[in-house]
Amino acid sequence: MSLQAIRFTRSEPYQLRILDQLLLPYTEKYIEINTTVDAYNAIKKMQVRGAPAIAIVGAISVIVEVSHYLNGKFKDQSFYDLINIDNFKRQLIKRLNFLITSRPTAVNLSNAINELIGIINNSSVQSIDELFPIIFEFGTELYDNDFKNNFKLGENGKDWILNDLRNQGFNGDFSVLTICNTGSLATSGYGTALGVVRSLWNHSKSLIEDNNNNDGDDHDENQLPPNKRAKLDTIKFSRVYPLETRPYNQGARLTAYELVYEKIPSTLITDSMVTYLTSTLKNSSSPIKVCVVGADRIVKNGDTANKIGTYQLALICKQFGIKFLVVAPKTTIDLQTLNGDGIIVEQRPSIELQNVSGGIINNQTNQVIRDEETGFAINGKVGVAAPGIEVWNPSFDITPHDLIDGIVTEDGVIVKDSNGEFDLESLFK
Ligand SMILES: CSC[C@H]1O[C@H](OP(=O)(O)O)[C@H](O)[C@@H]1O
């Protein structure tokens, strides 16, 4: 199993490969990205998806395209003028503006590519050879910063959740809800909201270890020094419930794949089970106490675009007094857009709701059927909607900021002020 959505060879000959997520969880197949048009197509089809991941693939596809071009790798070299640097910049920027249109809602891609366009426009280089290192540094820095920030996101979210539960006077095990895929398959690694789950699980494992080590002691917790008593903290994450996330099933296909890989206790549910599960677990030994979700665009007042189904998840959390956290790097924040009304929500093709894709199952064994030579799963599609029915298929919805308890970033967790407002500008001062 591989959890590396993006593989980039950083020395000549540069190679960008992405894990084709449309084939997961049954087949791990990497496909090469050699141009910005390859990147556009892979992002549009959602072979690679997840707001941070598509920005990284977009930025690195520019490195590979320009490098291949300089080395004469393309049969048709007509799309660039190798002689005149101004012409070259103009042609490159035209291709970058096309790349941005692949998925309009996730701001990470447009933030990254527009920043790169600004750098190209403002550079005073007089040759493509001088421009290439600038493009290379931008793409690799975006990739490396994302990974570094994701671990901070995970730890910041974990600490906030444990402190909040402690302040509520909660004790014991708790469970977590999450939607879509926000893990290693949506980023450079570790993840955003699923990164918080990873950090919570690592914390739980350390508690279990400590408690096992202490089990031999005959101790009265109150006799223990405070630092030792903290070790016996009884607030412990015990299970995550990922939603399958119709219609593209990023939860069932991708998040479940990551959770099984990392052996994190998890139970897959359908999107329609959230309310009944939450009420059923309310007085259980591990009630649901927090929901962590990713983001595709967080605008100035904190309204957040995320996978379709997030808004109703936030409403359910409000109803049950469950904390609702948006987890995202600062590259997902759009201060230019004032509120959710200004967000363009991507409409996906109807067939993505009318059909379900996956590995063909052998009815006798209930196992996926595999090609004997390649071992790859035989994939297929089944229709699940009545022919002729009209379809509405928005890829995202907008959760109003008043339903959001906190926005977890690499620089800390932002909560609302006494007026119920988020001050996201403070993150950039
Ligand atoms: C850290 S991924 C952020 C965000 O992107 C996903 O959308 P998609 O699978 O359509 O690319 C989902 O909304 C995640 O929460």
Coordinates of C-alpha atoms and ligand atoms in Angstrom, one line a residue:
M1 CA 0.0 0.0 0.0
S2 CA 1.3 3.5 -0.7
L3 CA 0.1 6.7 0.9
Q4 CA 2.2 9.0 -1.3
A5 CA -0.2 10.9 -3.6
I6 CA 2.7 12.7 -5.3
R7 CA 6.2 11.5 -6.2
F8 CA 8.7 14.0 -7.6
T9 CA 12.3 13.2 -8.7
R10 CA 14.2 16.4 -7.9
S11 CA 17.2 15.7 -10.1
E12 CA 17.5 15.5 -13.9
P13 CA 15.6 14.0 -15.5
Y14 CA 12.8 15.5 -13.4
Q15 CA 9.8 13.2 -13.0
L16 CA 6.4 13.9 -11.6
R17 CA 4.1 10.9 -10.9
I18 CA 0.8 10.9 -9.1
L19 CA -1.1 8.0 -7.6
D20 CA -4.2 7.6 -9.7
Q21 CA -6.8 7.9 -7.0
L22 CA -9.7 6.9 -9.2
L23 CA -8.2 3.3 -9.0
L24 CA -8.0 3.3 -5.2
P25 CA -8.4 1.4 -3.0
Y26 CA -8.0 -1.7 -5.1
T27 CA -5.2 -0.6 -7.4
E28 CA -2.1 1.4 -6.8
K29 CA -0.9 2.9 -10.1
Y30 CA 1.3 5.9 -10.6
I31 CA 0.9 8.0 -13.8
E32 CA 3.4 10.4 -15.2
I33 CA 2.7 14.1 -15.4
N34 CA 4.9 15.7 -18.1
T35 CA 3.1 19.0 -18.8
T36 CA 0.7 21.5 -17.3
V37 CA -2.0 20.1 -19.6
D38 CA -1.4 16.6 -18.1
A39 CA -1.8 18.2 -14.7
Y40 CA -5.0 20.0 -15.8
N41 CA -6.5 16.7 -17.0
A42 CA -5.5 14.7 -13.9
I43 CA -6.8 17.4 -11.5
K44 CA -10.1 17.8 -13.5
K45 CA -10.7 14.1 -13.6
M46 CA -9.8 13.9 -9.9
Q47 CA -7.0 11.4 -10.4
V48 CA -5.3 13.7 -7.9
R49 CA -7.6 15.7 -5.7
G50 CA -7.5 17.5 -2.4
A51 CA -7.0 21.2 -2.2
P52 CA -3.3 21.2 -1.2
A53 CA -2.3 18.2 -3.4
I54 CA -3.7 19.8 -6.6
A55 CA -1.8 23.0 -5.9
I56 CA 1.4 21.1 -5.5
V57 CA 0.9 19.0 -8.6
G58 CA 0.0 22.2 -10.5
A59 CA 3.2 24.0 -9.4
I60 CA 5.5 21.0 -10.0
S61 CA 4.0 20.3 -13.4
V62 CA 5.5 23.7 -14.4
I63 CA 9.0 22.5 -13.4
V64 CA 8.7 19.3 -15.4
E65 CA 7.2 21.0 -18.4
V66 CA 9.8 23.7 -18.7
S67 CA 12.6 21.2 -18.0
H68 CA 11.4 18.8 -20.7
Y69 CA 11.0 21.7 -23.1
L70 CA 14.6 23.0 -22.5
N71 CA 15.8 19.4 -23.1
G72 CA 13.9 19.1 -26.3
K73 CA 11.7 16.2 -24.9
F74 CA 8.6 17.3 -26.8
K75 CA 8.0 16.3 -30.4
D76 CA 5.9 19.4 -30.9
Q77 CA 8.0 22.3 -29.5
S78 CA 5.5 24.9 -30.9
F79 CA 3.9 26.0 -27.7
Y80 CA 6.9 28.0 -26.6
D81 CA 9.2 30.6 -28.2
L82 CA 12.6 29.6 -27.0
I83 CA 14.3 32.7 -28.3
N84 CA 12.4 35.7 -26.9
I85 CA 12.1 35.5 -23.0
D86 CA 9.1 37.9 -23.0
N87 CA 7.2 35.7 -25.5
F88 CA 8.2 32.6 -23.5
K89 CA 6.8 34.2 -20.2
R90 CA 3.6 35.2 -22.0
Q91 CA 3.0 31.7 -23.4
L92 CA 3.8 30.1 -20.0
I93 CA 1.5 32.4 -18.1
K94 CA -1.3 31.6 -20.6
R95 CA -0.9 27.9 -19.8
L96 CA -0.8 28.6 -16.1
N97 CA -4.1 30.5 -16.3
F98 CA -5.6 27.5 -18.1
L99 CA -4.3 25.2 -15.3
I100 CA -6.1 27.3 -12.7
T101 CA -9.5 26.6 -14.3
S102 CA -9.2 22.8 -13.7
R103 CA -11.0 23.2 -10.3
P104 CA -12.3 26.7 -9.4
T105 CA -13.3 26.3 -5.8
A106 CA -10.1 25.1 -4.1
V107 CA -8.2 28.3 -3.6
N108 CA -4.8 26.6 -2.9
L109 CA -4.3 26.0 -6.7
S110 CA -5.2 29.6 -7.7
N111 CA -3.2 31.0 -4.8
A112 CA -0.1 29.1 -5.8
I113 CA -0.3 29.6 -9.5
N114 CA -1.2 33.3 -9.3
E115 CA 1.8 33.7 -6.9
L116 CA 4.0 32.0 -9.4
I117 CA 2.7 34.2 -12.2
G118 CA 3.6 37.2 -10.2
I119 CA 7.1 35.9 -9.6
I120 CA 7.5 35.2 -13.3
N121 CA 6.2 38.6 -14.3
N122 CA 8.4 40.5 -11.9
S123 CA 11.6 38.5 -12.6
S124 CA 14.2 40.4 -14.6
V125 CA 15.9 37.3 -15.9
Q126 CA 16.9 37.5 -19.6
S127 CA 16.8 33.7 -20.4
I128 CA 14.7 30.7 -19.8
D129 CA 17.7 29.0 -18.2
E130 CA 17.7 31.7 -15.6
L131 CA 14.0 31.5 -15.1
F132 CA 14.0 27.7 -14.5
P133 CA 15.6 27.8 -11.0
I134 CA 13.0 30.3 -9.9
I135 CA 10.2 28.0 -11.0
F136 CA 12.0 25.0 -9.5
E137 CA 12.4 26.7 -6.1
F138 CA 8.8 27.8 -6.0
G139 CA 7.3 24.4 -6.6
T140 CA 9.7 22.5 -4.3
E141 CA 9.2 25.0 -1.5
L142 CA 5.4 24.7 -1.8
Y143 CA 5.7 20.9 -1.5
D144 CA 8.1 21.0 1.4
N145 CA 6.2 23.7 3.3
D146 CA 2.9 21.8 3.0
F147 CA 4.4 18.7 4.6
K148 CA 6.0 20.7 7.4
N149 CA 2.8 22.6 8.0
N150 CA 0.6 19.5 8.0
F151 CA 2.4 18.0 11.1
K152 CA 1.9 21.4 12.9
L153 CA -1.8 21.3 11.9
G154 CA -2.1 17.8 13.4
E155 CA -0.5 18.7 16.7
N156 CA -2.3 22.1 17.0
G157 CA -5.7 20.4 16.4
K158 CA -4.9 17.5 18.8
D159 CA -3.8 19.9 21.6
W160 CA -6.9 22.1 21.2
I161 CA -9.3 19.1 21.3
L162 CA -7.7 17.6 24.4
N163 CA -7.6 20.9 26.2
D164 CA -11.2 21.7 25.2
L165 CA -12.4 18.3 26.5
R166 CA -10.4 18.8 29.7
N167 CA -12.0 22.3 30.2
Q168 CA -15.5 20.6 29.7
G169 CA -14.6 18.3 32.5
F170 CA -14.8 15.3 30.1
N171 CA -13.0 12.1 31.0
G172 CA -12.5 8.9 29.2
D173 CA -12.5 7.8 25.5
F174 CA -14.0 9.9 22.8
S175 CA -14.7 9.5 19.1
V176 CA -14.3 11.7 16.1
L177 CA -16.3 12.3 12.8
T178 CA -14.7 13.3 9.5
I179 CA -15.8 13.7 5.9
C180 CA -14.2 13.2 2.5
N181 CA -10.4 12.6 2.4
T182 CA -8.1 15.1 4.0
G183 CA -5.0 12.8 4.6
S184 CA -1.8 12.0 2.8
L185 CA -3.8 11.4 -0.4
A186 CA -5.0 15.0 -0.3
T187 CA -1.7 16.7 0.5
S188 CA 2.1 16.2 0.4
G189 CA 1.7 13.8 3.4
Y190 CA 0.2 13.4 6.9
G191 CA -2.9 15.4 6.0
T192 CA -5.0 18.2 7.4
A193 CA -8.1 17.0 9.3
L194 CA -7.0 13.4 9.0
G195 CA -3.6 14.6 10.2
V196 CA -5.3 15.7 13.5
V197 CA -6.7 12.2 13.7
R198 CA -3.2 10.8 13.2
S199 CA -1.9 13.0 16.0
L200 CA -4.8 12.1 18.3
W201 CA -4.1 8.4 17.6
N202 CA -0.4 8.8 18.3
H203 CA -1.3 10.5 21.6
S204 CA -3.6 7.6 22.5
K205 CA -1.0 5.1 21.8
S206 CA 1.5 6.9 24.1
L207 CA -1.2 7.0 26.9
I208 CA -1.8 3.2 26.4
E209 CA 1.9 2.6 26.6
D210 CA 2.3 4.7 29.7
N211 CA -0.6 3.2 31.4
N212 CA 0.7 -0.3 30.6
N213 CA 4.1 0.7 32.0
N214 CA 2.5 2.1 35.2
D215 CA 0.1 -0.9 35.6
G216 CA 2.7 -2.6 37.8
D217 CA 2.7 0.3 40.2
D218 CA 0.4 0.4 43.1
H219 CA -0.3 4.1 42.9
D220 CA -2.7 6.7 44.1
E221 CA -2.9 9.2 41.2
N222 CA -3.2 12.0 43.7
Q223 CA 0.1 11.0 45.3
L224 CA 1.8 11.3 41.9
P225 CA 3.7 14.5 41.1
P226 CA 1.7 16.6 38.5
N227 CA 3.9 15.7 35.6
K228 CA 3.4 12.1 36.3
R229 CA -0.3 12.6 36.9
A230 CA -0.6 14.1 33.4
K231 CA 0.8 10.8 32.1
L232 CA -2.3 9.1 33.4
D233 CA -4.5 11.5 31.5
T234 CA -7.7 9.6 30.9
I235 CA -8.9 11.7 27.9
K236 CA -8.2 9.5 25.0
F237 CA -9.2 9.4 21.3
S238 CA -10.5 5.9 20.6
R239 CA -12.2 5.8 17.2
V240 CA -12.9 7.8 14.1
Y241 CA -16.0 7.5 11.9
P242 CA -15.3 8.5 8.3
L243 CA -18.3 9.3 6.1
E244 CA -18.3 7.5 2.8
T245 CA -18.8 10.9 1.1
R246 CA -21.1 10.4 -1.8
P247 CA -21.1 10.7 -4.7
Y248 CA -17.3 10.2 -5.3
N249 CA -16.8 8.2 -2.1
Q250 CA -13.5 9.8 -1.1
G251 CA -14.2 8.6 2.4
A252 CA -15.0 5.0 1.6
R253 CA -12.2 4.7 -1.0
L254 CA -9.5 7.0 0.3
T255 CA -9.8 7.8 4.0
A256 CA -10.7 4.2 4.8
Y257 CA -7.6 3.2 2.8
E258 CA -5.4 5.4 4.9
L259 CA -7.0 4.4 8.2
V260 CA -6.6 0.7 7.4
Y261 CA -3.0 1.3 6.4
E262 CA -2.2 3.0 9.7
K263 CA -4.3 0.6 11.7
I264 CA -6.2 3.6 13.3
P265 CA -9.5 2.3 14.9
S266 CA -12.2 3.4 12.5
T267 CA -15.7 2.6 11.4
L268 CA -17.0 3.6 8.0
I269 CA -20.5 5.1 7.9
T270 CA -22.8 6.4 5.2
D271 CA -23.4 10.1 5.1
S272 CA -27.0 9.5 6.2
M273 CA -26.0 7.7 9.4
V274 CA -24.4 10.6 11.2
T275 CA -27.4 11.7 13.3
Y276 CA -28.4 8.3 14.5
L277 CA -24.8 7.3 15.2
T278 CA -24.2 10.4 17.2
S279 CA -27.4 9.9 19.3
T280 CA -26.6 6.2 19.8
L281 CA -23.1 6.9 21.1
K282 CA -24.2 9.9 23.3
N283 CA -24.1 7.9 26.5
S284 CA -21.6 5.2 25.3
S285 CA -18.1 4.6 26.5
S286 CA -16.7 6.6 23.6
P287 CA -19.2 9.4 22.6
I288 CA -18.5 11.5 19.6
K289 CA -17.1 14.8 20.9
V290 CA -15.6 16.5 17.8
C291 CA -15.8 16.6 14.1
V292 CA -12.7 17.6 12.0
V293 CA -13.1 18.6 8.3
G294 CA -10.8 20.0 5.7
A295 CA -11.4 23.0 3.5
D296 CA -11.1 24.1 -0.1
R297 CA -11.5 27.8 0.5
I298 CA -11.9 29.7 3.8
V299 CA -13.0 33.2 3.2
K300 CA -12.4 36.4 5.3
N301 CA -15.3 35.9 7.7
G302 CA -14.6 32.2 8.2
D303 CA -17.3 30.8 5.9
T304 CA -15.8 27.6 4.5
A305 CA -16.2 25.7 1.2
N306 CA -15.6 22.0 1.7
K307 CA -16.9 18.7 0.3
I308 CA -20.6 18.5 -0.2
G309 CA -22.2 17.2 3.1
T310 CA -20.0 19.3 5.4
Y311 CA -22.7 21.9 6.0
Q312 CA -25.2 19.4 7.2
L313 CA -22.5 17.8 9.4
A314 CA -21.9 21.2 11.0
L315 CA -25.7 21.5 11.7
I316 CA -25.8 18.1 13.3
C317 CA -22.8 18.9 15.5
K318 CA -24.5 22.1 16.6
Q319 CA -27.6 20.1 17.5
F320 CA -25.5 17.6 19.6
G321 CA -23.1 20.1 21.2
I322 CA -20.1 18.5 19.3
K323 CA -17.2 20.8 18.5
F324 CA -16.8 21.4 14.7
L325 CA -13.3 22.2 13.6
V326 CA -12.0 23.2 10.1
V327 CA -8.4 22.1 9.6
A328 CA -6.4 23.7 6.8
P329 CA -3.1 25.4 6.0
K330 CA -3.0 29.1 5.5
T331 CA -2.7 28.5 1.8
T332 CA -6.4 27.6 1.9
I333 CA -7.4 31.1 3.2
D334 CA -8.8 33.6 0.8
L335 CA -8.9 37.1 2.4
Q336 CA -10.0 38.7 -0.8
T337 CA -13.4 37.1 -0.7
L338 CA -15.5 38.6 2.2
N339 CA -18.0 35.8 2.8
G340 CA -19.4 32.6 1.4
D341 CA -21.6 34.3 -1.1
G342 CA -18.5 35.1 -3.1
I343 CA -17.4 31.5 -3.5
I344 CA -17.8 29.7 -6.8
V345 CA -19.0 26.2 -6.1
E346 CA -17.7 23.7 -8.7
Q347 CA -20.5 21.6 -10.4
R348 CA -19.3 18.1 -11.2
P349 CA -20.7 15.9 -14.1
S350 CA -24.0 14.2 -13.6
I351 CA -22.5 10.8 -14.4
E352 CA -20.5 11.0 -11.2
L353 CA -23.8 10.8 -9.3
Q354 CA -25.6 8.5 -11.7
N355 CA -22.9 5.9 -11.8
V356 CA -20.6 4.3 -9.1
S357 CA -17.1 3.2 -10.1
G358 CA -15.0 0.6 -8.4
G359 CA -13.4 -2.8 -8.6
I360 CA -15.6 -5.6 -10.0
I361 CA -16.4 -8.1 -7.2
N362 CA -16.6 -11.8 -7.5
N363 CA -20.0 -12.7 -6.1
Q364 CA -18.8 -16.1 -4.7
T365 CA -15.7 -14.7 -2.9
N366 CA -16.8 -11.1 -2.4
Q367 CA -13.2 -10.2 -3.4
V368 CA -12.3 -7.8 -6.2
I369 CA -11.4 -9.6 -9.5
R370 CA -7.8 -8.9 -10.6
D371 CA -6.0 -9.1 -13.9
E372 CA -3.8 -12.2 -13.7
E373 CA -0.9 -10.5 -15.3
T374 CA -0.8 -7.0 -13.7
G375 CA -2.6 -7.8 -10.5
F376 CA -4.6 -4.6 -11.0
A377 CA -8.3 -4.7 -10.1
I378 CA -10.7 -5.0 -13.0
N379 CA -12.6 -1.7 -12.7
G380 CA -16.1 -1.0 -13.8
K381 CA -19.0 1.3 -13.4
V382 CA -22.6 0.5 -12.5
G383 CA -25.6 2.8 -13.0
V384 CA -27.4 3.6 -9.8
A385 CA -29.9 6.2 -10.9
A386 CA -33.0 6.0 -13.1
P387 CA -32.2 7.0 -16.7
G388 CA -33.6 10.4 -17.5
I389 CA -33.6 11.7 -13.9
E390 CA -32.2 15.2 -13.6
V391 CA -29.1 15.5 -11.3
W392 CA -27.6 18.3 -9.2
N393 CA -24.0 17.6 -8.3
P394 CA -22.2 20.4 -6.5
S395 CA -18.7 19.3 -5.4
F396 CA -18.8 21.5 -2.3
D397 CA -21.1 23.4 0.0
I398 CA -20.5 26.4 2.2
T399 CA -20.5 26.1 6.0
P400 CA -21.4 29.4 7.6
H401 CA -18.7 30.6 10.1
D402 CA -21.3 30.6 13.0
L403 CA -21.3 26.8 12.9
I404 CA -17.5 26.6 13.1
D405 CA -16.0 26.4 16.5
G406 CA -12.4 26.7 15.4
I407 CA -10.1 27.0 12.4
V408 CA -7.0 24.9 12.9
T409 CA -3.9 26.3 11.1
E410 CA -0.2 25.6 11.2
D411 CA 0.1 28.8 13.3
G412 CA -2.5 27.9 15.9
V413 CA -6.3 27.5 16.3
I414 CA -8.4 30.6 15.5
V415 CA -11.6 30.9 17.5
K416 CA -14.3 33.5 17.2
D417 CA -14.3 36.7 19.3
S418 CA -17.0 37.8 21.7
N419 CA -18.9 39.1 18.7
G420 CA -18.8 35.7 17.1
E421 CA -16.4 36.8 14.4
F422 CA -13.2 35.3 13.1
D423 CA -10.1 37.5 12.6
L424 CA -8.2 35.5 10.0
E425 CA -6.2 38.6 8.9
S426 CA -4.3 38.2 12.2
L427 CA -2.7 35.0 10.8
F428 CA -0.9 37.1 8.1
K429 CA 0.4 40.0 10.2
Ligands
LIG1 C1 -7.0 18.5 2.5 S1 -8.1 18.2 1.2 C2 -9.2 19.6 1.3 C3 -10.5 19.3 0.7 O1 -10.4 18.9 -0.7 C4 -11.4 17.8 -1.0 O2 -12.1 18.0 -2.1 P1 -11.9 17.0 -3.4 O3 -11.8 15.6 -2.9 O4 -13.1 17.3 -4.3 O5 -10.6 17.5 -4.0 C5 -12.3 17.9 0.2 O6 -13.3 18.9 0.1 C6 -11.3 18.1 1.3 O7 -11.9 18.5 2.5

